[in-house]
Short mmCIF file of C-alpha atoms and ligand atoms in Angstrom, two decimals:
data_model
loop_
_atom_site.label_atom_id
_atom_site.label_comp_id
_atom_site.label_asym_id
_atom_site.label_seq_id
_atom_site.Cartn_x
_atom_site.Cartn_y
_atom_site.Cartn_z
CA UNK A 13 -114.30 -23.24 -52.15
CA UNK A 14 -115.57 -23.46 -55.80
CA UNK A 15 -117.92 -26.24 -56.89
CA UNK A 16 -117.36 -28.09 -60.25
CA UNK A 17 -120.05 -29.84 -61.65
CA UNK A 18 -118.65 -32.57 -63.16
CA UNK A 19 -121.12 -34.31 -66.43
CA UNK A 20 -119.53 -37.45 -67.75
CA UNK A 21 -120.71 -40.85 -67.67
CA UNK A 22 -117.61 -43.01 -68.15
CA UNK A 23 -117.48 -44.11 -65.09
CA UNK A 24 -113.57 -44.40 -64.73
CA UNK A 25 -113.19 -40.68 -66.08
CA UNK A 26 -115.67 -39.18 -63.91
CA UNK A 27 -114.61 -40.93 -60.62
CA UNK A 28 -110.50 -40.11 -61.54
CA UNK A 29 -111.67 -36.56 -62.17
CA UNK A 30 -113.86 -36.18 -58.75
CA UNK A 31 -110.43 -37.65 -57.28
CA UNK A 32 -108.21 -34.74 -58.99
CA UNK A 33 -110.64 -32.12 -58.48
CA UNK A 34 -110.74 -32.43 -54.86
CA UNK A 35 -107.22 -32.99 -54.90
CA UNK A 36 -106.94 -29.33 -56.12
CA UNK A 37 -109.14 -28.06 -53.61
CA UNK A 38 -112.81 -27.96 -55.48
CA UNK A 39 -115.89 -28.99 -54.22
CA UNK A 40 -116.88 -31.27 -56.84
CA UNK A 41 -121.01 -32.25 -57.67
CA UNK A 42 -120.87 -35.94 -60.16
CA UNK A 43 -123.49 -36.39 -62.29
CA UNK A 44 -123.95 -38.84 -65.04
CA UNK A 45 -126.54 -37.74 -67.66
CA UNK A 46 -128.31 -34.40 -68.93
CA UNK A 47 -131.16 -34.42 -66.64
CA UNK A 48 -129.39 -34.15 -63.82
CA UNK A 49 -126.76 -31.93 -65.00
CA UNK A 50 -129.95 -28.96 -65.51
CA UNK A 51 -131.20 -30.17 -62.04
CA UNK A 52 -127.79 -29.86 -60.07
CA UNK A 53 -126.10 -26.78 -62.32
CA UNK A 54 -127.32 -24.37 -60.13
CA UNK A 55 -124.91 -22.72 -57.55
CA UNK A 56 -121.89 -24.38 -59.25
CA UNK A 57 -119.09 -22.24 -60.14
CA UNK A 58 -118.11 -24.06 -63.26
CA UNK A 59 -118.92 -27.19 -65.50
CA UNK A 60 -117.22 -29.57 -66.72
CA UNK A 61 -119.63 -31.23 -69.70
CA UNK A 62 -119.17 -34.63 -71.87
CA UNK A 63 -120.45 -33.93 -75.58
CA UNK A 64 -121.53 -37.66 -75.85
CA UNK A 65 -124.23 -38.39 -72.85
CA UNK A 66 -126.76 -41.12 -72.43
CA UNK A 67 -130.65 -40.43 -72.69
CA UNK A 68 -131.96 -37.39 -75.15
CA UNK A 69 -129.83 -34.72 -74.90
CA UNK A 70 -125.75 -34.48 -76.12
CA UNK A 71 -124.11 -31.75 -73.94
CA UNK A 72 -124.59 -29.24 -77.17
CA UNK A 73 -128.13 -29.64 -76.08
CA UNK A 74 -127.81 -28.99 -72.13
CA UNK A 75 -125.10 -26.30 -72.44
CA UNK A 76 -128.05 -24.22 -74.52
CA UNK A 77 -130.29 -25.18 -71.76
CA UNK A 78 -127.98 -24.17 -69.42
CA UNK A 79 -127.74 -20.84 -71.36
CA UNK A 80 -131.66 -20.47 -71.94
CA UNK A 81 -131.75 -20.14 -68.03
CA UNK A 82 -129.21 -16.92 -68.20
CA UNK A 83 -126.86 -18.68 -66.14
CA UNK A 84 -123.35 -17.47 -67.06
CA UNK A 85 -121.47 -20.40 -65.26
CA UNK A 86 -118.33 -20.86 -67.34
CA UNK A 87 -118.30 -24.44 -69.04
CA UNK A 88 -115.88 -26.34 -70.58
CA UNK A 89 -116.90 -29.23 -73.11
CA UNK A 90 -115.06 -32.39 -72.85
CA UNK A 91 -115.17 -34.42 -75.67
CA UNK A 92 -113.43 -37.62 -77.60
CA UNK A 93 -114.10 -35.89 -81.47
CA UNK A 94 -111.34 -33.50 -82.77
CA UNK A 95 -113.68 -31.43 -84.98
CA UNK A 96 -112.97 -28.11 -85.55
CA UNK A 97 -116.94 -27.93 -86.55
CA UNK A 98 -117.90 -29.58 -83.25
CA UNK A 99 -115.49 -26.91 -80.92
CA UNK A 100 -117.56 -23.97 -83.20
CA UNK A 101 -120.49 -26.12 -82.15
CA UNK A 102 -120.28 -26.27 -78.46
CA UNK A 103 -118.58 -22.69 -78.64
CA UNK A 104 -122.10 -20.99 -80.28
CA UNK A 105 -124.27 -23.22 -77.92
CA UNK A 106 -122.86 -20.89 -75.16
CA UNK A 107 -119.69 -22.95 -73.74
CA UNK A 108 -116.22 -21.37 -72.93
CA UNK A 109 -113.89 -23.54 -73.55
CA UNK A 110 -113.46 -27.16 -75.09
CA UNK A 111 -111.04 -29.98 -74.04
CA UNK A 112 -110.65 -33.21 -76.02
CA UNK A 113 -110.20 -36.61 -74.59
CA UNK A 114 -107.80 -37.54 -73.53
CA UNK A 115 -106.66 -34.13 -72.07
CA UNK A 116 -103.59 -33.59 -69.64
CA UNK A 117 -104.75 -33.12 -65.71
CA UNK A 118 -102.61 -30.17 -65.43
CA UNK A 119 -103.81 -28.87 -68.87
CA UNK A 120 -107.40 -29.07 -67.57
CA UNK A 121 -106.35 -27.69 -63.73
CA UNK A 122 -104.48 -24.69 -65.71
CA UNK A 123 -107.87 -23.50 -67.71
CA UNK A 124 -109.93 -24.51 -65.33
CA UNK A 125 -108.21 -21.85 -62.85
CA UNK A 126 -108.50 -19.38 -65.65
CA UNK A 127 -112.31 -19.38 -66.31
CA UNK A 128 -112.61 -19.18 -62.31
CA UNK A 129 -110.27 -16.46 -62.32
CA UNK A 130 -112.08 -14.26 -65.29
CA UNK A 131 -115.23 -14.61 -63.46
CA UNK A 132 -114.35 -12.94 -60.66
CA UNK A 133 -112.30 -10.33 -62.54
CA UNK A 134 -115.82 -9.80 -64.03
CA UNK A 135 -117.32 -9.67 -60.66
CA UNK A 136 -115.26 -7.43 -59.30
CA UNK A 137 -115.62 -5.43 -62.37
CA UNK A 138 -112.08 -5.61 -64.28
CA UNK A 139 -109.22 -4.27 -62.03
CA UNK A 140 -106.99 -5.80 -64.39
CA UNK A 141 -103.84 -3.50 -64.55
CA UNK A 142 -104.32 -3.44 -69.00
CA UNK A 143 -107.86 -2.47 -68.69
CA UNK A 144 -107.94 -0.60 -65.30
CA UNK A 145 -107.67 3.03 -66.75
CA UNK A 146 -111.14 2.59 -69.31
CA UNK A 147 -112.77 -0.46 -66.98
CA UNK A 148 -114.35 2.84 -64.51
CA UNK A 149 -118.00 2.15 -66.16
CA UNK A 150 -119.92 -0.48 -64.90
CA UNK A 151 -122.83 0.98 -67.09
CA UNK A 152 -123.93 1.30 -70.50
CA UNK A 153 -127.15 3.07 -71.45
CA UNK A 154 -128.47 3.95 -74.73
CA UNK A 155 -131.91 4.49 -76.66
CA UNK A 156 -133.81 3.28 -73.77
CA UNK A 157 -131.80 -0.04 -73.33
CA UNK A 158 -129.08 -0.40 -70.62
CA UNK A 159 -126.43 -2.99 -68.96
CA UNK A 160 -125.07 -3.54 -65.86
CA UNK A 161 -121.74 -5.47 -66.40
CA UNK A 162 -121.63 -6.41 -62.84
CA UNK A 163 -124.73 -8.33 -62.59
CA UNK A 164 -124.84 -8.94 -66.36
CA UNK A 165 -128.39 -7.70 -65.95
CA UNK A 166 -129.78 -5.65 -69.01
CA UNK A 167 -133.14 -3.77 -70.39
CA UNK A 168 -133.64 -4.73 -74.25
CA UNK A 169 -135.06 -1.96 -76.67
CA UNK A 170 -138.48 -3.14 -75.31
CA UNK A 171 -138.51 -2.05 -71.86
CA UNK A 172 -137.93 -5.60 -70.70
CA UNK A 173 -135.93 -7.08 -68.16
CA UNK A 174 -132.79 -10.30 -68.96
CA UNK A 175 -129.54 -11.63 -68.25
CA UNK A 176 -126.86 -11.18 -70.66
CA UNK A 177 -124.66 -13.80 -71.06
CA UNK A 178 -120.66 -13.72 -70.08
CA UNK A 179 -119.80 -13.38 -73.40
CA UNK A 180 -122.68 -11.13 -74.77
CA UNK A 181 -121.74 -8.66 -71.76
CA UNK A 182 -117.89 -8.76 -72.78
CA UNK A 183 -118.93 -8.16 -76.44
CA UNK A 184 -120.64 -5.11 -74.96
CA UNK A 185 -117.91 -3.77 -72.86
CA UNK A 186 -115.58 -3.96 -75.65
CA UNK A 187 -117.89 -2.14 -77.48
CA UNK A 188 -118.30 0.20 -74.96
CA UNK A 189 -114.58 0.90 -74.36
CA UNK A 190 -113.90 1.51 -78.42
CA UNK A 191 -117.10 4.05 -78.85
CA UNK A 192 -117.38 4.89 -82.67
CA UNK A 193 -114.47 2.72 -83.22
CA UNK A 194 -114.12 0.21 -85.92
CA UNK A 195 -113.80 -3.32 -84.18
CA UNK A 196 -112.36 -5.99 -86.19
CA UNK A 197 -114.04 -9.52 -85.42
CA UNK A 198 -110.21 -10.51 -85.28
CA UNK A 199 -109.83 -8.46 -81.84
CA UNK A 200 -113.55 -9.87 -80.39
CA UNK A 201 -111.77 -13.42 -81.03
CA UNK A 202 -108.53 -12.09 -78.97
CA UNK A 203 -110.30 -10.40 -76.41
CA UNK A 204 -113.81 -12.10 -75.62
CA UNK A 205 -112.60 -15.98 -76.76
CA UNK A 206 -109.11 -15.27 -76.01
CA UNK A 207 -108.54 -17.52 -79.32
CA UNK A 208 -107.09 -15.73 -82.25
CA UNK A 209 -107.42 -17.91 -84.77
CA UNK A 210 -108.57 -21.07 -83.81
CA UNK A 211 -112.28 -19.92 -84.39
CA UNK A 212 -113.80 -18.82 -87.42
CA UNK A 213 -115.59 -15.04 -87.61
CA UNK A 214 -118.71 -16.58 -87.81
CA UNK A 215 -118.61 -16.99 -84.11
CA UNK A 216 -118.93 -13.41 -83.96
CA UNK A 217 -121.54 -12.80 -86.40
CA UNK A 218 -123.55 -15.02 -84.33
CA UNK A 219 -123.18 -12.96 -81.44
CA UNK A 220 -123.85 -10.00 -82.79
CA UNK A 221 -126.91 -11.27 -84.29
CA UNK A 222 -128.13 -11.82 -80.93
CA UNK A 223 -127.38 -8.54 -79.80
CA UNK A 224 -129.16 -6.81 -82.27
CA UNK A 225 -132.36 -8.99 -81.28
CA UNK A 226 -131.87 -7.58 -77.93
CA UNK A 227 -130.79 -4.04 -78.40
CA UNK A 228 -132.17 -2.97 -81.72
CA UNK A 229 -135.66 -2.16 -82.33
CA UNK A 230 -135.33 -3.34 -86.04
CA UNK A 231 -132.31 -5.73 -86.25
CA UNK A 232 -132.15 -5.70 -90.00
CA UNK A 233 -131.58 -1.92 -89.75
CA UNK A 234 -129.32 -1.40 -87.16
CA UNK A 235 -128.59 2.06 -85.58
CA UNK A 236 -126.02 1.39 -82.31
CA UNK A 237 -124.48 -1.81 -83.71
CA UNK A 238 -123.28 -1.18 -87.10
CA UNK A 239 -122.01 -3.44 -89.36
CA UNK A 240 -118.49 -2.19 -91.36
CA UNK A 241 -118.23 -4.42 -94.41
CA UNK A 242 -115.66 -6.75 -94.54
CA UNK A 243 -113.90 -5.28 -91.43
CA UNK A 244 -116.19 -5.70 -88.27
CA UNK A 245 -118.20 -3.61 -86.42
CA UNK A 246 -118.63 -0.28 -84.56
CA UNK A 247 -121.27 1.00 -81.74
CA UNK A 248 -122.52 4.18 -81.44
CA UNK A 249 -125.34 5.50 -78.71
CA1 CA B 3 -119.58 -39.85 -72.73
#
């Protein structure tokens, strides 16, 4: 059974989602503020997380937490604003997915299933029928670094030891499966967000920003992942 951890303090919301949730067969941990949302995340296979929370910290704020921990549990922001700057917001703090209020029950159930469903795909390593002919390597290793996209664990440039997030890892692999290709940041949007369109490139710069911190010794002059001006990028060992 998979446990959602369920952040929202509206009171009716939260109690009618516990209801649905373990209606549909989940396991469901409640939990009304931040604080207790960093204290109870661990061991839950997904969470669901209000933007607007009592105390300090907006769910912006404990999603990066969440992510500062390396733990790649998918989340899905819930949230009463419409912004298209607040679903890039909660998207580059390091959550999946974002829902506004009011969302439909079947709507949430539907994606919910989905991020449950990738993350074992990405356990079991990718024996999806597209991808099962090039998803054979569960490795990458170059200059020194390496990745293991079944534990998401990775060596930077340094020598050192992290976790790569979901999304960091699946930047990676795509990288990985195009070698020397030129990768539009159109096709990261498709194939790591699954959202063509709805986010802006940016996203991906962001990304790969953070990748270069990790993977290049001098970030500013990269030598694995290249920038291609006003196309995308391309990795080379
Ligand atoms: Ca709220």
């Amino acid at each position: 059974m998979s446990t959602v951890l369920v952040v929202e303090d509206e009171a009716h919301l939260a109690v009618g989602l516990r209801f649905n949730l373990e209606n549909a067969g989940y396991a469901v941990r409640l939990v009304d503020n931040g604080e207790d949302a960093l204290s109870q995340v661990e061991g839950a296979d997904l969470v669901l997380l209000d933007v607007n929370l009592p105390g300090g910290q907006d769910g912006f704020e404990i999603a990066r937490e969440i992510r500062k921990a390396h733990n790649i549990v998918p989340i899905i922001m819930l949230s009463a604003r419409n912004q298209k700057e607040d679903r890039i917001r909660g998207l580059d703090a390091g959550a999946d997915d974002y829902l506004t209020k009011p969302f439909d029950l079947e709507e949430l159930l539907a994606r919910l299933r989905g991020h449950l469903r990738r993350q074992v795909w990405h356990r079991r390593d990718g024996d999806d029928e597209s991808e099962a002919s090039e998803a054979s390597a569960t490795t990458l290793e170059f200059d020194g670094c390496r990745i293991d996209f079944r534990s998401l664990e990775a060596i930077d440039h340094r020598g050192e030891g992290f976790q790569l997030s979901w999304k960091e890892a699946m930047m990676m692999r795509l990288f990985l499966e195009n070698e020397g290709e030129v990768i539009p940041r159109a096709r990261f949007l498709e194939e790591v967000w699954g959202e063509p369109g709805t986010l802006e490139t940016r996203t991906v710069d962001n990304f790969i920003m953070r990748l270069r911190r990790y993977f290049e010794p001098d970030p500013k002059k990269p030598r694995h992942i290249l920038s291609v001006r006003g196309v995308g990028y391309r990795f080379v060992r």
